[in-house]
XYZ file of C-alpha atoms in Angstrom:
412
model
C -6.664 -48.670 13.229
C -9.632 -46.648 13.173
C -11.426 -48.700 10.248
C -15.159 -48.514 10.982
C -14.805 -45.882 13.911
C -16.926 -42.731 13.451
C -15.253 -39.370 13.756
C -17.330 -36.272 14.223
C -15.207 -33.200 13.242
C -16.251 -29.667 13.314
C -14.954 -27.135 10.816
C -13.778 -30.274 8.596
C -14.315 -28.772 5.164
C -10.688 -27.262 4.693
C -7.461 -26.921 6.721
C -6.817 -28.841 9.931
C -10.055 -30.278 10.345
C -9.991 -31.777 6.775
C -6.231 -32.985 7.217
C -7.465 -35.033 10.345
C -10.520 -36.499 8.552
C -8.362 -37.599 5.704
C -5.751 -39.221 7.870
C -8.521 -41.065 9.673
C -10.323 -41.919 6.396
C -7.164 -43.638 5.154
C -7.830 -46.345 7.897
C -11.401 -46.830 6.396
C -13.084 -44.356 9.195
C -16.521 -42.860 9.004
C -16.158 -39.101 8.983
C -19.175 -36.740 9.951
C -17.977 -33.510 8.293
C -20.015 -30.710 10.557
C -19.004 -27.477 9.027
C -20.765 -24.303 7.395
C -19.381 -24.291 3.898
C -21.989 -25.675 1.481
C -21.285 -23.414 -1.696
C -17.472 -22.408 -2.560
C -16.262 -19.099 -0.774
C -14.288 -16.626 -3.143
C -11.271 -16.526 -1.026
C -11.590 -19.998 1.035
C -11.421 -23.425 -0.827
C -13.645 -26.275 -0.194
C -17.351 -27.048 0.967
C -18.519 -29.960 2.969
C -19.211 -31.679 -0.166
C -15.710 -31.585 -1.602
C -14.394 -32.615 1.488
C -16.680 -35.754 1.379
C -15.481 -36.700 -2.127
C -11.747 -36.288 -0.862
C -12.429 -38.547 2.134
C -14.326 -41.100 0.007
C -11.587 -41.230 -2.280
C -8.994 -42.279 0.149
C -10.944 -45.048 1.479
C -13.258 -43.330 4.223
C -17.127 -43.004 4.539
C -18.253 -39.410 4.532
C -21.599 -37.737 5.858
C -21.635 -33.915 5.034
C -23.611 -32.035 7.399
C -24.323 -28.302 6.907
C -23.553 -27.307 10.592
C -22.927 -23.756 12.160
C -22.009 -24.697 15.712
C -23.764 -21.666 17.113
C -26.827 -23.237 16.418
C -27.698 -26.072 18.760
C -30.496 -27.515 16.647
C -27.950 -27.945 13.998
C -25.573 -29.595 15.926
C -28.396 -31.951 17.183
C -29.376 -32.752 13.852
C -25.998 -33.581 12.715
C -25.335 -36.057 15.671
C -28.771 -37.724 15.101
C -27.821 -38.222 11.419
C -24.301 -39.508 12.220
C -25.685 -42.123 14.705
C -28.646 -43.154 12.289
C -26.103 -43.453 9.414
C -23.128 -45.146 11.283
C -24.608 -46.358 14.636
C -22.583 -44.121 16.919
C -20.095 -41.771 17.656
C -16.447 -42.761 18.551
C -14.409 -39.777 18.174
C -15.142 -35.946 18.503
C -12.820 -33.359 17.012
C -13.979 -29.495 18.244
C -11.805 -27.733 15.485
C -14.173 -24.851 14.427
C -12.774 -21.639 15.474
C -13.178 -17.868 14.794
C -10.144 -15.686 15.303
C -9.636 -11.817 15.356
C -6.264 -10.719 16.712
C -7.726 -7.177 17.783
C -7.518 -5.392 21.131
C -10.318 -4.504 23.440
C -11.471 -1.106 22.007
C -10.964 -2.445 18.229
C -13.143 -5.599 18.468
C -16.908 -5.221 17.610
C -19.467 -6.682 19.862
C -20.241 -8.704 16.802
C -16.808 -10.327 16.814
C -16.456 -10.558 20.259
C -19.885 -12.805 20.117
C -18.554 -14.826 17.204
C -15.161 -15.896 18.798
C -17.364 -16.876 22.017
C -20.192 -18.682 20.488
C -18.156 -20.517 17.909
C -14.887 -21.417 20.119
C -16.186 -21.662 23.777
C -20.009 -22.223 23.356
C -19.507 -24.503 19.927
C -17.238 -26.781 21.688
C -19.510 -27.122 24.611
C -22.315 -27.626 23.085
C -21.042 -30.083 20.430
C -19.362 -32.118 23.273
C -22.629 -32.330 25.188
C -24.343 -33.551 22.198
C -21.762 -36.321 21.578
C -21.180 -37.428 24.951
C -23.963 -39.819 25.318
C -22.808 -41.837 22.278
C -19.006 -41.461 23.262
C -19.821 -42.988 26.654
C -20.860 -46.162 24.524
C -17.709 -46.233 22.619
C -14.549 -48.506 23.091
C -12.261 -45.782 21.765
C -14.125 -42.676 23.067
C -12.049 -39.452 22.396
C -12.795 -35.851 22.565
C -9.939 -33.924 21.075
C -10.212 -29.787 21.157
C -7.933 -28.039 18.952
C -7.045 -25.571 21.639
C -3.457 -24.347 23.576
C -2.399 -24.836 27.043
C -3.655 -22.626 29.590
C -0.838 -20.098 30.009
C -2.150 -17.117 32.005
C 0.777 -14.918 31.314
C -1.193 -11.382 30.839
C 1.040 -10.423 27.805
C -0.879 -13.374 26.060
C -4.019 -11.376 26.579
C -3.053 -7.832 26.189
C -2.963 -7.653 22.373
C -6.035 -9.729 21.803
C -8.168 -10.330 24.785
C -11.395 -11.725 23.257
C -9.612 -14.041 21.266
C -7.476 -15.400 24.284
C -10.550 -15.779 26.102
C -12.744 -17.567 23.602
C -9.697 -20.126 22.729
C -8.999 -20.662 26.398
C -12.919 -21.468 27.175
C -11.942 -24.626 24.836
C -9.308 -25.614 26.956
C -11.114 -25.018 30.094
C -13.692 -27.618 28.414
C -10.868 -30.216 28.332
C -9.949 -29.423 31.985
C -13.534 -29.883 33.170
C -14.769 -32.531 31.091
C -11.626 -34.751 31.524
C -12.166 -34.867 34.910
C -15.922 -35.153 34.726
C -15.945 -38.173 32.523
C -12.656 -39.856 33.644
C -12.816 -43.663 32.779
C -15.216 -43.014 30.167
C -13.933 -40.559 27.820
C -10.609 -39.443 27.164
C -10.775 -35.649 26.653
C -7.669 -33.675 25.663
C -6.239 -30.501 23.780
C -3.787 -30.629 20.764
C -1.991 -27.174 19.911
C 0.769 -26.722 17.289
C 4.210 -25.792 18.212
C 4.493 -23.484 15.137
C 2.241 -21.677 12.787
C 0.420 -23.912 10.526
C -0.196 -23.026 6.865
C -4.142 -22.752 6.276
C -6.263 -20.515 4.404
C -6.827 -18.600 7.580
C -3.134 -18.149 8.140
C -2.872 -16.889 4.773
C -5.417 -14.272 5.378
C -3.881 -13.313 8.806
C -0.046 -13.398 8.022
C -0.167 -12.326 4.260
C 1.965 -12.913 1.423
C 5.063 -15.003 2.281
C 3.826 -16.175 5.464
C 3.773 -20.039 4.302
C 7.605 -20.404 4.356
C 7.234 -19.594 8.004
C 4.656 -22.566 8.677
C 4.214 -26.307 8.847
C 2.013 -28.064 6.891
C -1.514 -29.378 8.429
C -0.058 -32.959 7.994
C 1.471 -32.603 11.556
C -1.521 -31.901 13.160
C -3.096 -34.793 11.421
C -0.371 -37.095 12.718
C -0.512 -35.768 16.024
C -4.253 -36.443 16.342
C -4.042 -39.843 14.944
C -1.236 -40.729 17.431
C -3.713 -39.301 20.311
C -6.575 -41.377 18.820
C -4.460 -44.625 19.413
C -4.254 -43.823 23.208
C -6.586 -45.528 25.804
C -9.215 -43.666 27.810
C -7.054 -43.110 30.574
C -4.698 -40.808 28.430
C -6.884 -37.853 29.671
C -6.596 -34.141 30.524
C -3.619 -33.422 28.618
C -2.641 -30.133 26.670
C -0.562 -31.635 23.931
C 1.914 -30.056 21.599
C 1.996 -31.926 17.926
C 5.750 -31.816 17.725
C 6.163 -33.437 21.166
C 3.776 -36.188 20.969
C 5.197 -37.012 17.585
C 8.945 -37.206 19.163
C 7.534 -39.703 21.804
C 6.372 -41.633 18.697
C 9.940 -41.744 17.302
C 9.452 -39.171 14.623
C 13.053 -37.464 14.229
C 12.713 -35.582 10.942
C 10.298 -32.611 11.247
C 11.454 -31.032 7.805
C 8.888 -33.272 6.041
C 6.406 -31.032 7.684
C 7.728 -27.863 6.554
C 6.319 -25.899 3.682
C 9.813 -24.517 3.111
C 12.139 -27.155 4.730
C 15.248 -25.074 6.353
C 13.443 -22.037 6.662
C 12.984 -20.680 10.263
C 9.404 -21.208 11.665
C 7.334 -18.896 13.149
C 6.403 -20.167 16.785
C 2.590 -20.477 17.674
C 0.763 -18.003 20.194
C 0.379 -19.329 24.076
C 3.471 -21.518 24.309
C 6.091 -19.127 25.883
C 5.953 -17.212 29.186
C 6.640 -14.173 27.325
C 6.237 -12.999 23.577
C 10.009 -11.546 23.796
C 11.168 -15.332 24.335
C 9.416 -16.297 20.992
C 11.441 -13.530 19.350
C 14.608 -14.778 20.903
C 14.111 -18.300 19.719
C 12.939 -17.303 16.244
C 16.282 -15.149 16.349
C 18.553 -18.353 17.463
C 17.114 -19.999 14.031
C 18.173 -17.198 12.019
C 14.667 -15.612 11.574
C 15.329 -12.187 13.028
C 19.175 -11.936 13.338
C 19.219 -7.949 13.798
C 17.660 -8.489 16.917
C 20.496 -9.915 18.717
C 22.499 -7.103 18.355
C 19.579 -4.901 20.079
C 19.679 -7.122 23.090
C 23.575 -7.132 23.341
C 23.753 -3.217 22.920
C 21.620 -0.146 23.042
C 19.212 0.088 19.955
C 20.989 1.821 17.380
C 19.491 5.152 16.303
C 17.791 5.197 12.904
C 19.817 6.736 10.156
C 19.354 10.402 9.804
C 16.081 10.981 7.727
C 15.495 7.203 7.400
C 11.903 7.300 7.676
C 11.524 10.203 4.961
C 13.973 8.015 2.779
C 11.726 5.078 3.101
C 8.560 6.916 2.333
C 10.372 8.338 -0.961
C 11.149 4.885 -1.926
C 7.625 3.652 -1.214
C 6.220 6.755 -2.991
C 8.420 5.859 -6.316
C 7.280 2.190 -6.097
C 3.615 3.078 -6.222
C 1.649 2.319 -9.298
C -2.115 2.747 -10.258
C -2.412 -1.165 -9.902
C -1.050 -1.088 -6.628
C -3.523 1.681 -5.470
C -6.272 -0.407 -7.010
C -5.479 -3.402 -5.519
C -5.093 -1.837 -1.987
C -7.585 0.872 -1.520
C -6.688 1.826 1.983
C -5.317 4.738 4.080
C -2.538 3.804 6.569
C -1.520 6.314 9.447
C 1.704 5.674 11.248
C 2.625 6.914 14.625
C 6.513 6.674 14.726
C 8.054 7.246 18.097
C 11.804 8.295 18.509
C 14.101 10.337 16.066
C 12.754 11.433 12.757
C 9.112 9.815 14.122
C 5.744 11.793 14.267
C 2.814 11.264 12.368
C 3.407 9.969 8.712
C 0.589 8.560 6.136
C 0.346 6.244 3.051
C -2.714 7.283 0.900
C -3.624 4.044 -1.396
C -6.919 5.393 -2.131
C -6.256 8.726 -4.229
C -5.032 8.024 -7.843
C -1.462 7.035 -7.950
C -1.127 6.995 -4.326
C 0.622 9.559 -2.084
C 2.601 9.608 0.944
C 3.654 12.366 3.508
C 4.148 13.671 6.992
C 1.327 14.306 9.216
C -2.322 13.028 9.026
C -3.896 12.167 5.845
C -6.542 14.524 4.645
C -9.099 11.439 5.002
C -9.669 9.176 7.773
C -7.209 6.389 8.050
C -8.598 2.833 7.604
C -5.493 1.491 9.341
C -3.274 2.962 12.229
C 0.146 1.623 13.145
C 2.124 2.584 16.009
C 5.753 1.591 16.421
C 9.228 3.003 16.702
C 10.835 4.558 13.741
C 13.879 1.995 13.843
C 11.304 -0.715 13.568
C 9.513 1.089 10.845
C 12.579 0.999 8.842
C 13.259 -2.509 9.481
C 9.790 -3.845 8.854
C 9.727 -1.925 5.510
C 12.921 -3.352 4.354
C 12.085 -6.832 5.432
C 14.482 -7.270 8.476
C 11.478 -7.544 10.626
C 8.282 -9.421 10.017
C 4.936 -7.613 10.593
C 3.791 -10.937 12.061
C 6.868 -11.087 14.508
C 6.389 -7.405 15.333
C 2.915 -7.693 16.096
C 3.249 -11.011 18.278
C 6.076 -9.382 20.418
C 4.326 -6.116 21.113
C 6.583 -3.857 18.911
C 3.668 -3.143 16.612
C 0.171 -2.145 17.587
C -2.467 -2.010 15.034
C -5.759 -0.117 15.033
C -8.502 -0.319 12.548
C -9.137 -2.893 9.481
C -6.468 -5.828 10.064
C -7.533 -7.127 6.525
C -6.298 -3.929 5.049
C -3.292 -4.485 7.457
C -2.277 -7.507 6.049
C -2.696 -6.036 2.504
C 0.104 -3.584 3.482
C 2.522 -6.560 4.065
C 2.078 -7.727 0.624
C 3.158 -4.220 -0.659
C 6.276 -4.545 1.779
C 7.424 -7.814 0.552
C 7.487 -6.062 -3.180
C 9.527 -3.250 -1.745
C 11.963 -5.397 0.590
C 14.652 -5.268 -2.285
C 14.648 -1.504 -2.948
C 14.512 -0.626 0.835
């Protein structure tokens, strides 16, 4: 159905952007890969050239353009090349995005600028550059990978800068859908659950994939949107919802691990606690049900000390070498106080009180949640999303700790 159509996709060298590209390419579409990666990244797979090879292998035509969406000239150059090569642009997918789930005081200005310039400004400028050509198309779609505008303050509380930047993409939908009504369909697409990508792997840590769906669900949802007429505009679409409307009933095919509870995505619930309840109803965090029905149980006497003892016994030189971080825990409640886990010193050390050197990461939570987190009963991602866990410092090192927790779950 998209044979001969030209689809311009930002951030298409990997993940969701590439999945959308491959879906359209199977119809014989022309794909413009507008992304930054021209050389292989040590942690993130794929370049604009490897993506182009995959696109052509499934029947599409590809044009690889090195584009940093923060650079207006690079966007303009890519649009000109696309029009010169394929004769126009029929669909624009604004997928490129930057993320930092850090609070106001822990988000460096450089990171704020990155998120604002890639997410909001990049989406705006790429749309602006493509609109003159989209107006000439019979298909004429702009699709932004951004969430519904949920203004509950709790979605701003933990990561204000990221929310503002992401909502900027959604506000482009709101404004441009009205501005170009009848000429261009402008919509947003957002997943109902976490989607497993290289970025999610870095954010969620080891084991997160079992709580995610594959990128295929977003690609299929985007394809459904592209089939809609220009009058279908100004919508904030959830992937599962549109596919249900298309007649899809079996969503297990999209799960990385069918049957495993899925992690709900950001911005979809009125209150993060609702996410916890919903996950709990699917068996993700069954212990939380008891907490809602009765007062939270007090941690066992010395539970924190016992947890740290087991952690200490589990440490090896290899773990220390692989982690290279100092963690400080500010625990409230019985058996609480300040504790530390030093994974920089030889062999690793743990103890009560502040570490001798400055901590790379400070985690604040209740003693009960601390014990649950280290024993695998409470996922750190879920704890962070619901506000049970507050993190200051290096998020990448915080994620490393989750991998260590997974190794210790059985013993704890």
